[in-house]
XYZ file of C-alpha atoms in Angstrom:
659
model
C 0.000 0.000 0.000
C 3.031 2.294 0.672
C 3.678 2.267 -3.154
C 0.213 3.275 -4.461
C 2.002 5.928 -6.405
C -0.160 5.568 -9.490
C -2.786 7.668 -7.792
C -2.689 11.387 -8.416
C -2.756 13.443 -5.204
C -4.821 16.423 -4.235
C -2.247 19.049 -5.062
C -4.231 21.804 -3.403
C -4.012 20.062 -0.048
C -0.286 19.601 -0.472
C 0.242 23.273 -1.276
C -1.711 24.258 1.815
C 0.527 22.028 3.902
C 3.629 23.526 2.339
C 2.490 26.975 3.438
C 2.647 25.866 7.085
C 6.001 24.158 7.673
C 5.067 22.931 11.134
C 2.334 20.865 9.539
C 3.982 19.907 6.287
C 7.434 18.854 7.417
C 8.759 17.753 10.758
C 12.363 18.210 11.737
C 13.451 17.219 15.262
C 13.400 20.291 17.479
C 11.568 22.461 14.954
C 8.138 22.942 16.499
C 7.916 22.000 20.189
C 4.773 22.844 22.126
C 5.135 24.472 25.548
C 2.614 23.484 28.229
C 1.987 25.251 31.508
C -0.568 25.291 34.290
C -3.971 26.808 33.656
C -3.069 29.919 35.663
C -0.027 30.651 33.430
C -1.624 30.284 29.988
C -0.381 32.688 27.286
C -0.069 32.866 23.521
C 3.055 30.681 23.580
C 1.998 28.303 26.320
C -1.179 26.262 26.724
C -2.561 24.102 29.477
C -5.042 21.814 27.734
C -3.555 18.599 26.377
C -5.545 17.109 23.508
C -5.681 13.343 23.189
C -6.605 12.161 19.691
C -7.808 8.688 18.764
C -7.024 7.037 15.439
C -8.553 4.110 13.572
C -8.221 0.631 15.069
C -6.526 -2.238 13.241
C -5.236 -5.739 13.880
C -2.783 -8.297 12.490
C -5.653 -10.776 12.151
C -7.503 -8.667 9.598
C -6.598 -6.043 7.022
C -9.835 -4.093 7.565
C -9.387 -1.035 9.827
C -12.320 0.653 11.541
C -12.942 4.115 12.897
C -12.954 4.670 16.642
C -16.741 5.113 16.893
C -17.357 1.789 15.111
C -16.835 -0.092 18.391
C -19.169 2.063 20.512
C -16.491 3.743 22.627
C -16.845 7.129 24.301
C -16.694 9.879 21.689
C -15.200 13.340 21.699
C -16.292 16.314 19.614
C -15.694 14.920 16.124
C -16.498 18.296 14.578
C -13.075 19.447 15.828
C -11.220 16.649 14.041
C -7.916 17.657 12.398
C -7.735 17.589 8.605
C -5.931 14.525 7.276
C -3.485 14.862 4.418
C -3.707 12.724 1.301
C -1.365 10.035 2.584
C -3.450 9.592 5.729
C -6.666 9.307 3.719
C -5.164 6.618 1.475
C -3.780 4.719 4.478
C -7.189 4.827 6.162
C -6.164 6.970 9.118
C -9.071 8.787 10.741
C -7.874 11.005 13.608
C -10.637 12.208 15.954
C -10.636 14.072 19.306
C -10.818 11.680 22.254
C -13.234 11.973 25.193
C -10.454 12.400 27.758
C -9.967 15.850 29.328
C -6.380 16.476 30.398
C -4.840 19.630 31.896
C -1.088 20.037 32.286
C 0.213 19.061 35.760
C -3.283 18.168 36.982
C -3.270 14.549 38.120
C -6.603 12.752 37.930
C -7.818 9.650 39.706
C -10.614 7.571 38.233
C -12.166 10.258 36.056
C -15.265 9.103 34.228
C -15.387 9.390 30.423
C -18.858 7.929 29.818
C -21.134 4.945 30.438
C -22.390 2.611 27.724
C -25.611 0.706 28.411
C -26.561 -2.598 26.784
C -29.991 -4.221 27.095
C -30.801 -7.790 26.186
C -34.168 -6.998 24.581
C -32.804 -4.170 22.388
C -31.671 -5.339 18.887
C -29.495 -2.232 18.369
C -27.858 -2.754 21.737
C -27.197 -6.411 20.949
C -25.625 -5.468 17.625
C -23.315 -2.967 19.337
C -22.272 -5.624 21.826
C -21.553 -8.116 19.006
C -19.321 -5.578 17.260
C -17.447 -4.950 20.518
C -16.926 -8.673 21.112
C -15.759 -9.226 17.545
C -13.190 -6.459 17.903
C -11.884 -7.977 21.136
C -11.727 -11.491 19.668
C -9.732 -10.224 16.662
C -7.388 -8.256 18.951
C -8.058 -4.832 17.441
C -5.610 -2.203 18.687
C -6.117 1.384 19.805
C -3.811 4.052 18.378
C -3.828 7.272 20.365
C -1.876 10.478 19.801
C -0.820 13.186 22.278
C 1.277 16.191 21.207
C 2.003 14.494 17.869
C 3.479 11.523 19.761
C 1.975 8.024 19.782
C 0.649 6.874 23.140
C 2.693 3.747 23.840
C 1.996 0.530 25.721
C 5.191 -0.857 27.260
C 5.569 -4.402 28.517
C 8.527 -6.735 29.268
C 9.704 -9.349 26.786
C 11.013 -12.837 27.474
C 14.638 -11.676 27.064
C 14.203 -9.167 29.903
C 14.011 -6.110 27.653
C 11.057 -3.758 27.425
C 9.066 -3.313 24.254
C 7.040 -0.147 23.684
C 4.430 -0.468 20.946
C 2.380 2.306 19.423
C -0.910 0.469 19.971
C -2.693 -1.347 22.777
C -5.572 -3.850 22.680
C -9.190 -2.886 23.234
C -9.655 -6.027 25.364
C -8.897 -9.714 25.434
C -10.750 -12.992 25.066
C -9.898 -16.047 27.153
C -9.902 -19.135 24.920
C -11.338 -22.488 26.053
C -7.823 -23.622 26.968
C -7.362 -20.588 29.244
C -5.013 -18.761 26.855
C -5.560 -15.247 25.549
C -5.084 -12.754 28.422
C -1.448 -12.734 29.598
C -1.754 -9.082 30.633
C -3.302 -10.042 33.990
C -3.650 -13.492 35.628
C -7.060 -12.481 37.012
C -8.492 -12.446 33.497
C -8.898 -16.207 33.459
C -12.541 -17.192 32.921
C -12.699 -19.297 29.731
C -14.939 -17.998 26.932
C -15.243 -14.581 28.566
C -14.423 -11.172 27.117
C -12.519 -8.585 29.160
C -12.913 -5.095 27.656
C -10.251 -2.635 28.777
C -12.568 0.083 30.079
C -9.925 1.856 32.177
C -6.577 3.383 31.189
C -3.793 4.744 33.368
C -2.014 7.517 31.465
C 1.510 8.362 32.543
C 2.670 11.645 30.996
C 6.379 12.400 31.311
C 7.527 15.962 30.696
C 10.767 17.922 30.541
C 10.521 20.882 32.874
C 11.100 24.365 31.498
C 12.082 25.980 34.783
C 15.793 25.818 33.955
C 15.374 26.388 30.196
C 15.305 29.648 28.270
C 11.964 28.767 26.717
C 10.225 28.080 30.039
C 11.519 30.554 32.617
C 8.736 33.092 32.039
C 5.972 30.484 32.426
C 6.728 29.304 35.939
C 5.867 25.619 36.212
C 5.987 24.654 32.532
C 7.244 21.780 30.426
C 7.325 19.860 27.158
C 5.851 16.379 26.802
C 8.427 13.686 26.063
C 6.318 10.522 26.438
C 2.812 9.272 27.135
C 2.439 5.664 28.273
C -0.795 3.794 28.820
C -1.689 0.821 30.995
C -5.057 -0.682 30.016
C -7.195 -2.464 32.602
C -10.550 -4.162 32.879
C -12.455 -3.000 35.977
C -15.978 -3.840 37.043
C -17.506 -0.635 38.396
C -20.433 -1.599 40.609
C -21.717 1.983 40.815
C -21.634 3.779 37.437
C -22.072 7.151 39.146
C -19.170 6.593 41.561
C -16.616 4.398 39.795
C -13.944 2.718 41.893
C -10.705 2.257 39.934
C -8.987 0.545 42.878
C -11.235 -2.466 42.493
C -9.389 -5.600 41.466
C -12.480 -7.335 40.120
C -12.338 -7.346 36.290
C -15.307 -6.799 33.996
C -16.008 -10.198 32.426
C -18.585 -10.519 29.655
C -19.846 -13.959 28.691
C -19.722 -14.997 25.046
C -23.496 -15.588 25.229
C -25.853 -12.775 24.266
C -27.654 -10.791 26.949
C -30.978 -12.313 27.929
C -34.270 -10.451 27.721
C -34.496 -7.998 30.606
C -30.783 -8.312 31.370
C -28.724 -5.112 31.375
C -24.982 -4.440 31.259
C -23.197 -1.154 31.956
C -19.634 -0.533 30.784
C -18.158 2.491 32.564
C -15.117 3.959 30.823
C -12.691 5.680 33.198
C -9.155 7.035 33.135
C -6.425 8.255 35.453
C -3.678 10.744 34.622
C -0.300 11.080 36.305
C 2.461 13.570 35.432
C 6.131 12.675 35.941
C 9.019 15.121 35.678
C 12.153 13.949 33.830
C 14.777 16.543 32.895
C 17.284 13.908 31.753
C 15.515 13.467 28.397
C 15.374 16.386 25.986
C 12.332 17.077 23.833
C 14.374 16.449 20.669
C 15.164 12.899 21.899
C 11.668 11.914 22.919
C 11.236 9.351 20.108
C 14.300 7.393 21.166
C 12.622 5.129 23.700
C 10.184 3.900 21.026
C 12.824 3.369 18.370
C 15.312 1.700 20.735
C 12.782 -0.968 21.718
C 12.301 -1.960 18.089
C 14.459 -4.532 16.220
C 18.068 -3.597 16.694
C 20.148 -2.048 13.965
C 22.626 -4.949 14.102
C 20.247 -6.824 11.803
C 20.287 -3.853 9.454
C 24.078 -3.783 9.350
C 24.080 -7.511 8.660
C 21.732 -6.842 5.751
C 24.017 -4.122 4.396
C 27.129 -6.295 4.720
C 25.337 -9.196 3.054
C 24.349 -6.956 0.164
C 27.831 -5.445 -0.130
C 29.379 -8.909 -0.448
C 27.041 -9.631 -3.366
C 27.866 -6.274 -4.954
C 31.611 -6.833 -4.587
C 31.281 -10.275 -6.167
C 29.306 -8.906 -9.112
C 31.601 -5.908 -9.478
C 34.573 -8.259 -9.625
C 32.891 -10.293 -12.348
C 32.010 -7.189 -14.366
C 35.505 -5.768 -13.912
C 37.016 -9.037 -15.112
C 34.831 -8.976 -18.223
C 35.425 -5.294 -18.920
C 39.162 -5.234 -18.260
C 40.245 -8.672 -19.449
C 37.774 -10.464 -21.683
C 36.346 -7.425 -23.435
C 39.751 -5.812 -23.798
C 41.110 -8.935 -25.460
C 38.007 -9.280 -27.645
C 38.187 -5.703 -28.850
C 41.933 -5.905 -29.486
C 41.474 -9.137 -31.447
C 38.506 -7.822 -33.421
C 40.380 -4.668 -34.369
C 43.473 -6.494 -35.657
C 43.720 -5.916 -39.384
C 47.148 -7.480 -39.989
C 46.000 -9.900 -42.657
C 42.963 -10.279 -44.838
C 42.395 -13.785 -43.539
C 42.225 -12.585 -39.938
C 39.841 -9.822 -40.900
C 37.348 -12.363 -42.181
C 37.261 -14.317 -38.945
C 34.461 -13.027 -36.774
C 33.138 -14.836 -33.753
C 31.527 -14.181 -30.405
C 29.554 -11.016 -29.792
C 30.991 -9.164 -32.783
C 29.356 -11.714 -35.068
C 25.887 -10.311 -34.281
C 26.799 -6.635 -34.778
C 24.387 -6.436 -37.705
C 21.433 -7.617 -35.627
C 22.073 -6.386 -32.091
C 20.074 -3.170 -32.606
C 17.245 -4.782 -34.554
C 13.964 -3.439 -33.073
C 12.220 -5.927 -30.785
C 8.739 -7.315 -31.100
C 6.118 -5.490 -29.011
C 8.349 -2.424 -28.998
C 5.409 -0.185 -28.146
C 4.715 -2.052 -24.882
C 8.396 -2.093 -23.943
C 8.707 1.674 -24.424
C 5.580 2.246 -22.315
C 6.980 0.093 -19.503
C 10.319 1.905 -19.677
C 8.649 5.318 -19.496
C 6.631 4.380 -16.430
C 9.630 2.609 -14.919
C 11.737 5.751 -15.268
C 8.922 7.652 -13.566
C 8.927 5.239 -10.609
C 12.737 5.225 -10.424
C 13.069 9.004 -10.159
C 10.159 9.111 -7.707
C 11.879 6.597 -5.415
C 15.193 8.432 -5.557
C 13.715 11.809 -4.618
C 11.417 10.348 -1.950
C 14.288 8.507 -0.269
C 16.427 11.642 -0.410
C 13.710 13.634 1.391
C 13.258 10.818 3.896
C 16.990 10.688 4.670
C 17.009 14.440 5.268
C 14.311 14.009 7.923
C 11.391 15.598 6.088
C 9.346 12.367 6.130
C 9.800 11.322 9.749
C 7.216 9.177 11.598
C 5.940 12.304 13.346
C 4.606 13.648 10.056
C 1.891 11.079 9.424
C 1.068 10.375 5.806
C 3.970 12.466 4.515
C 5.740 9.541 2.836
C 2.689 8.545 0.824
C 1.799 12.141 -0.021
C 5.335 12.883 -1.214
C 5.440 9.740 -3.378
C 2.128 10.495 -5.051
C 2.945 14.143 -5.677
C 6.246 13.186 -7.241
C 4.686 10.485 -9.413
C 2.243 12.977 -10.888
C 4.872 15.660 -11.339
C 7.212 13.241 -13.119
C 4.870 12.566 -16.026
C 7.225 14.600 -18.237
C 10.265 12.271 -17.935
C 7.956 9.283 -18.439
C 6.698 10.654 -21.745
C 10.203 11.715 -22.811
C 11.837 8.331 -22.139
C 9.015 6.397 -23.760
C 9.061 8.622 -26.848
C 12.846 8.427 -27.266
C 12.929 4.641 -26.991
C 9.912 4.166 -29.252
C 11.390 6.475 -31.899
C 14.670 4.535 -31.800
C 12.636 1.425 -32.669
C 11.403 3.204 -35.798
C 7.869 3.483 -34.437
C 5.437 5.834 -36.162
C 2.334 5.641 -33.946
C 3.426 8.428 -31.627
C -0.121 9.270 -30.517
C -0.738 5.723 -29.334
C 2.617 5.747 -27.543
C 1.805 8.913 -25.584
C -1.698 7.780 -24.634
C -0.557 4.326 -23.546
C 2.343 5.754 -21.514
C 0.046 8.070 -19.599
C -2.744 5.537 -19.021
C -1.591 1.885 -18.997
C 0.605 1.606 -15.891
C -1.173 4.234 -13.755
C -4.444 2.681 -14.922
C -3.411 -0.772 -13.713
C -2.534 0.628 -10.289
C -5.696 2.710 -10.019
C -7.914 -0.173 -11.136
C -6.456 -2.498 -8.510
C -6.796 0.207 -5.870
C -10.401 0.871 -6.860
C -11.274 -2.822 -6.521
C -9.635 -2.888 -3.064
C -11.596 0.208 -2.156
C -14.870 -1.476 -3.134
C -14.080 -4.288 -0.689
C -13.367 -1.763 2.070
C -16.626 0.047 1.272
C -18.493 -3.223 1.568
C -16.936 -3.826 5.002
C -17.747 -0.253 6.195
C -14.048 0.217 6.890
C -12.287 3.478 7.653
C -9.711 2.460 5.037
C -12.187 3.155 2.226
C -11.364 6.330 0.328
C -14.514 8.471 -0.139
C -16.046 8.369 -3.612
C -15.694 12.143 -4.017
C -11.956 11.813 -3.339
C -11.654 9.100 -5.994
C -13.357 11.383 -8.522
C -10.983 14.204 -7.592
C -8.011 11.861 -7.970
C -9.201 10.808 -11.417
C -9.671 14.434 -12.448
C -6.171 15.331 -11.294
C -4.730 12.254 -12.983
C -6.151 13.216 -16.372
C -5.760 16.953 -15.733
C -2.164 16.984 -14.464
C -0.310 13.737 -15.106
C -1.545 13.085 -18.644
C -0.749 16.622 -19.942
C 2.743 16.446 -18.419
C 3.281 13.114 -20.177
C 2.266 14.729 -23.483
C 4.770 17.533 -22.860
C 7.594 15.050 -22.258
C 6.646 13.002 -25.329
C 6.566 16.171 -27.456
C 10.185 16.941 -26.631
C 11.141 13.279 -26.994
C 9.737 12.950 -30.496
C 11.184 16.296 -31.600
C 14.735 15.143 -30.931
C 16.589 13.109 -33.518
C 16.346 9.349 -33.176
C 19.136 7.633 -31.276
C 21.995 6.770 -33.607
C 23.324 3.301 -32.978
C 27.072 2.639 -33.359
C 26.528 -0.137 -35.936
C 24.132 -0.587 -38.826
C 21.391 -3.219 -38.808
C 21.348 -5.828 -41.578
C 18.227 -6.221 -43.684
C 18.075 -10.003 -43.237
C 17.992 -11.290 -39.627
C 20.748 -13.688 -38.667
C 19.770 -17.189 -37.571
C 20.416 -17.832 -33.892
C 22.228 -21.126 -33.204
C 20.947 -23.671 -30.698
C 21.493 -22.471 -27.151
C 22.639 -24.368 -24.094
C 20.361 -24.532 -21.065
C 21.909 -21.627 -19.171
C 21.836 -19.271 -22.192
C 18.194 -19.936 -23.047
C 15.788 -17.071 -22.234
C 13.745 -18.514 -19.361
C 16.609 -19.954 -17.235
C 18.575 -16.728 -17.672
C 15.623 -14.574 -16.642
C 14.863 -16.743 -13.609
C 18.501 -16.652 -12.463
C 18.742 -12.901 -13.030
C 16.429 -11.963 -10.179
C 18.108 -14.042 -7.470
C 21.023 -11.761 -6.594
C 19.066 -8.457 -6.536
C 16.476 -10.074 -4.279
C 19.229 -11.373 -2.012
C 20.286 -7.767 -1.418
C 16.880 -6.588 -0.242
C 15.072 -9.491 1.418
C 16.136 -8.600 4.983
C 15.001 -5.010 4.547
C 11.732 -6.314 3.099
C 10.783 -7.839 6.442
C 10.841 -4.439 8.172
C 8.936 -2.770 5.335
C 6.200 -5.413 5.367
C 6.012 -5.232 9.167
C 5.409 -1.491 8.967
C 2.699 -2.033 6.358
C 0.793 -4.973 7.831
C 1.801 -5.163 11.514
C 1.512 -1.453 12.437
C 5.200 -1.178 13.269
C 6.956 2.119 12.777
C 9.507 2.354 9.962
C 12.163 4.998 10.389
C 15.441 3.513 9.050
C 15.485 5.467 5.797
C 19.284 5.719 5.817
C 19.529 1.933 5.625
C 16.788 1.867 3.026
C 18.643 4.380 0.858
C 21.812 2.269 1.009
C 19.836 -0.839 0.101
C 18.225 1.028 -2.801
C 21.643 2.054 -4.160
C 22.867 -1.535 -3.801
C 19.725 -2.761 -5.584
C 20.408 -0.423 -8.526
C 24.031 -1.595 -8.779
C 23.117 -5.272 -8.454
C 20.351 -5.135 -11.067
C 22.678 -3.320 -13.468
C 25.629 -5.664 -13.054
C 23.536 -8.839 -13.153
C 21.860 -7.772 -16.378
C 25.163 -6.746 -17.977
C 26.739 -10.098 -17.136
C 23.895 -12.180 -18.543
C 23.594 -9.896 -21.558
C 27.293 -10.410 -22.359
C 26.981 -14.199 -22.081
C 23.973 -14.226 -24.413
C 25.731 -12.064 -27.000
C 28.755 -14.356 -26.900
C 26.328 -17.215 -27.627
C 25.202 -15.220 -30.721
C 21.734 -14.493 -29.287
C 20.942 -10.852 -30.079
C 17.405 -10.746 -28.640
C 18.420 -8.660 -25.636
C 15.792 -5.888 -25.501
C 13.020 -7.672 -23.625
C 15.417 -10.069 -21.933
C 17.342 -7.252 -20.242
C 14.072 -5.798 -18.916
C 12.730 -9.135 -17.699
C 16.020 -10.356 -16.214
C 16.153 -7.731 -13.473
C 12.364 -7.343 -13.476
C 12.038 -10.967 -12.393
C 13.146 -9.793 -8.935
C 9.506 -8.760 -8.503
C 8.456 -12.420 -8.767
C 10.717 -13.274 -5.826
C 9.232 -10.296 -3.996
C 5.760 -11.771 -4.500
C 6.911 -15.181 -3.250
C 8.375 -13.541 -0.142
C 5.101 -11.655 0.464
C 3.267 -14.994 0.313
C 5.748 -16.431 2.825
C 5.200 -13.431 5.111
C 1.433 -13.864 4.856
C 1.613 -17.513 5.901
C 4.230 -17.260 8.650
C 3.808 -13.798 10.218
C 0.133 -12.887 9.870
C -2.931 -14.564 11.338
C -5.410 -13.515 8.675
C -8.300 -15.923 8.177
C -11.204 -14.070 6.534
C -11.440 -13.926 2.754
C -11.870 -10.140 2.517
C -8.585 -9.467 4.335
C -6.806 -12.097 2.242
C -8.102 -10.476 -0.934
C -6.979 -7.040 0.286
C -3.510 -8.284 1.225
C -2.809 -9.864 -2.141
C -4.453 -6.990 -3.999
C -2.176 -4.400 -2.418
C 0.753 -6.800 -2.820
C -0.010 -6.981 -6.563
C 0.238 -3.191 -6.789
C 3.572 -3.192 -4.959
C 4.958 -6.055 -7.069
C 3.880 -4.411 -10.341
C 5.578 -1.114 -9.496
C 8.700 -2.965 -8.334
C 8.697 -4.886 -11.631
C 8.708 -1.618 -13.575
C 11.449 -0.193 -11.349
C 13.895 -3.099 -11.522
C 13.172 -3.859 -15.180
C 13.970 -0.282 -16.184
C 17.235 -0.306 -14.225
C 18.374 -3.500 -15.940
C 17.354 -2.356 -19.406
C 19.223 0.946 -19.365
C 22.319 -0.677 -17.846
C 22.366 -3.243 -20.663
C 21.542 -0.566 -23.266
C 24.523 1.516 -22.137
C 26.811 -1.551 -22.083
C 25.933 -2.702 -25.618
C 26.264 0.749 -27.137
C 29.624 1.110 -25.410
C 31.191 -2.153 -26.588
C 29.976 -1.880 -30.191
C 31.141 1.727 -30.472
C 34.796 0.727 -29.953
C 34.835 -2.141 -32.455
C 35.787 -1.562 -36.087
C 33.031 -2.858 -38.330
C 33.270 -2.877 -42.131
């Protein structure tokens, strides 16, 4: 889903965000918020702390739901913040929570609301069924305070503490007694325990000794908010007792006629002073509890070994084999020697013969160039800190904006390649370049959106937004593609270093390893080997709600992927030319593009081993979004391999003397 870059963004929204840098981009230390007591409020210091609730999701289903779907206490939804495009596509729905918090005002057992359920009320029974279903599927809350995720910290088996950005809405005890490790008192089989009480622990950095806080008296900046969920049975809804150790257990059976159940939602707030942690370092405790960077360094070293191996092979071919070939081919000592041609020089009259389906290849290359440049710029912004986790939806928004804006290079590349093939249907080329690949992505996304609509999920993009996206696609991206194609077709066609013979040369019988299919299948192994460790963290951020922040590692892996795809394709291309097989156009694209097939296989492995999805709708959504990601990755890697091979062939044939 992170690569749904075929969709055209709402550029107006993006421009509005660019006007306000504190909303559009987040740099550590750029926009802290000062809090002070109610008696010291001023224009630069506020006392009210807003707690926002986000959509709920789970690893057992790919269908997120809004906060009000599960009949929780609601805040004033009219005051909801405006989501950016990336948040809308990801299904985030941020709403004000019902919890009232004032800076430095501790609260004990404050009541948020009471929800009543009656056995003879069909609407009430339906609300209770939805609540139980959410608990049984382990749906997770995601709360936000001061642009920081509210975290739930718990010890792991290795003695370390893990702080996650979500916490469960309750737990269900299975028939075997398993299901509620959070508290040993939650032990009645086939009973639901909704977490109707939360203890909020807000840690702040005091401003009394800081330049920014001296004038406010008792002030501070929030550095962490941690939650401890509990299930408490409040006997008196009007006077809740949060010290009670008796949990609220709900039987799996429906309420009987005349039976009534009250769920009282309460909360406690406690402020803790900690001047040892600066505001600029407040994300560290979340990031440090995540998978350690040693695994990332192992991934980088593993990839570098592959790159060094390939670079050595390419260097050997370029410096030794090719040098000897070129020297031998250029020897004109005797007429007899001049007649002896063999190896890759033998096919010089056919190597630039236009391929079959040249129109489709040029369209793929144009869109692939568009995706390649988009990835490079997006990763550059991410490494500079502009797309940090604090700026929700920024990564998706940036990718989609760039994809639309890069319609010009897509049209230019496609036009130049198609013209070099001798193609004359330039109108068809432009239209197909601007519609085919983005159309595939949008069609898949639209089908996924229909499923989300049918499930009443918060992940469904509103129909009006889809219409606006279509309008911007055809109003912005398509015209830019026409502009690029105009300049591409105006330039002279690429001049190849050797002429093409009129009669195609017959290709001799090939051995197994030089045949097309085995070569293509082998070509994707090494590039995939460079990225598969990083893939685990990317998929975990997409499907398991884990935060991804290691863009420096990702940028290194991307560079290694580009080098590996290029060198692998060059090597196989050289071997095929030496075997007198000059059909390299499509083969060079498919050789590195086959890495996407291994990506799909790995996604299937991740689905089986790491996720607990059982329902058909979630399975369909997972593989639908995976298809989008795999298709875009196919265009990306295929384009890298093609242009590397294209450069290599033009280079070697330009230094050979041909009569």
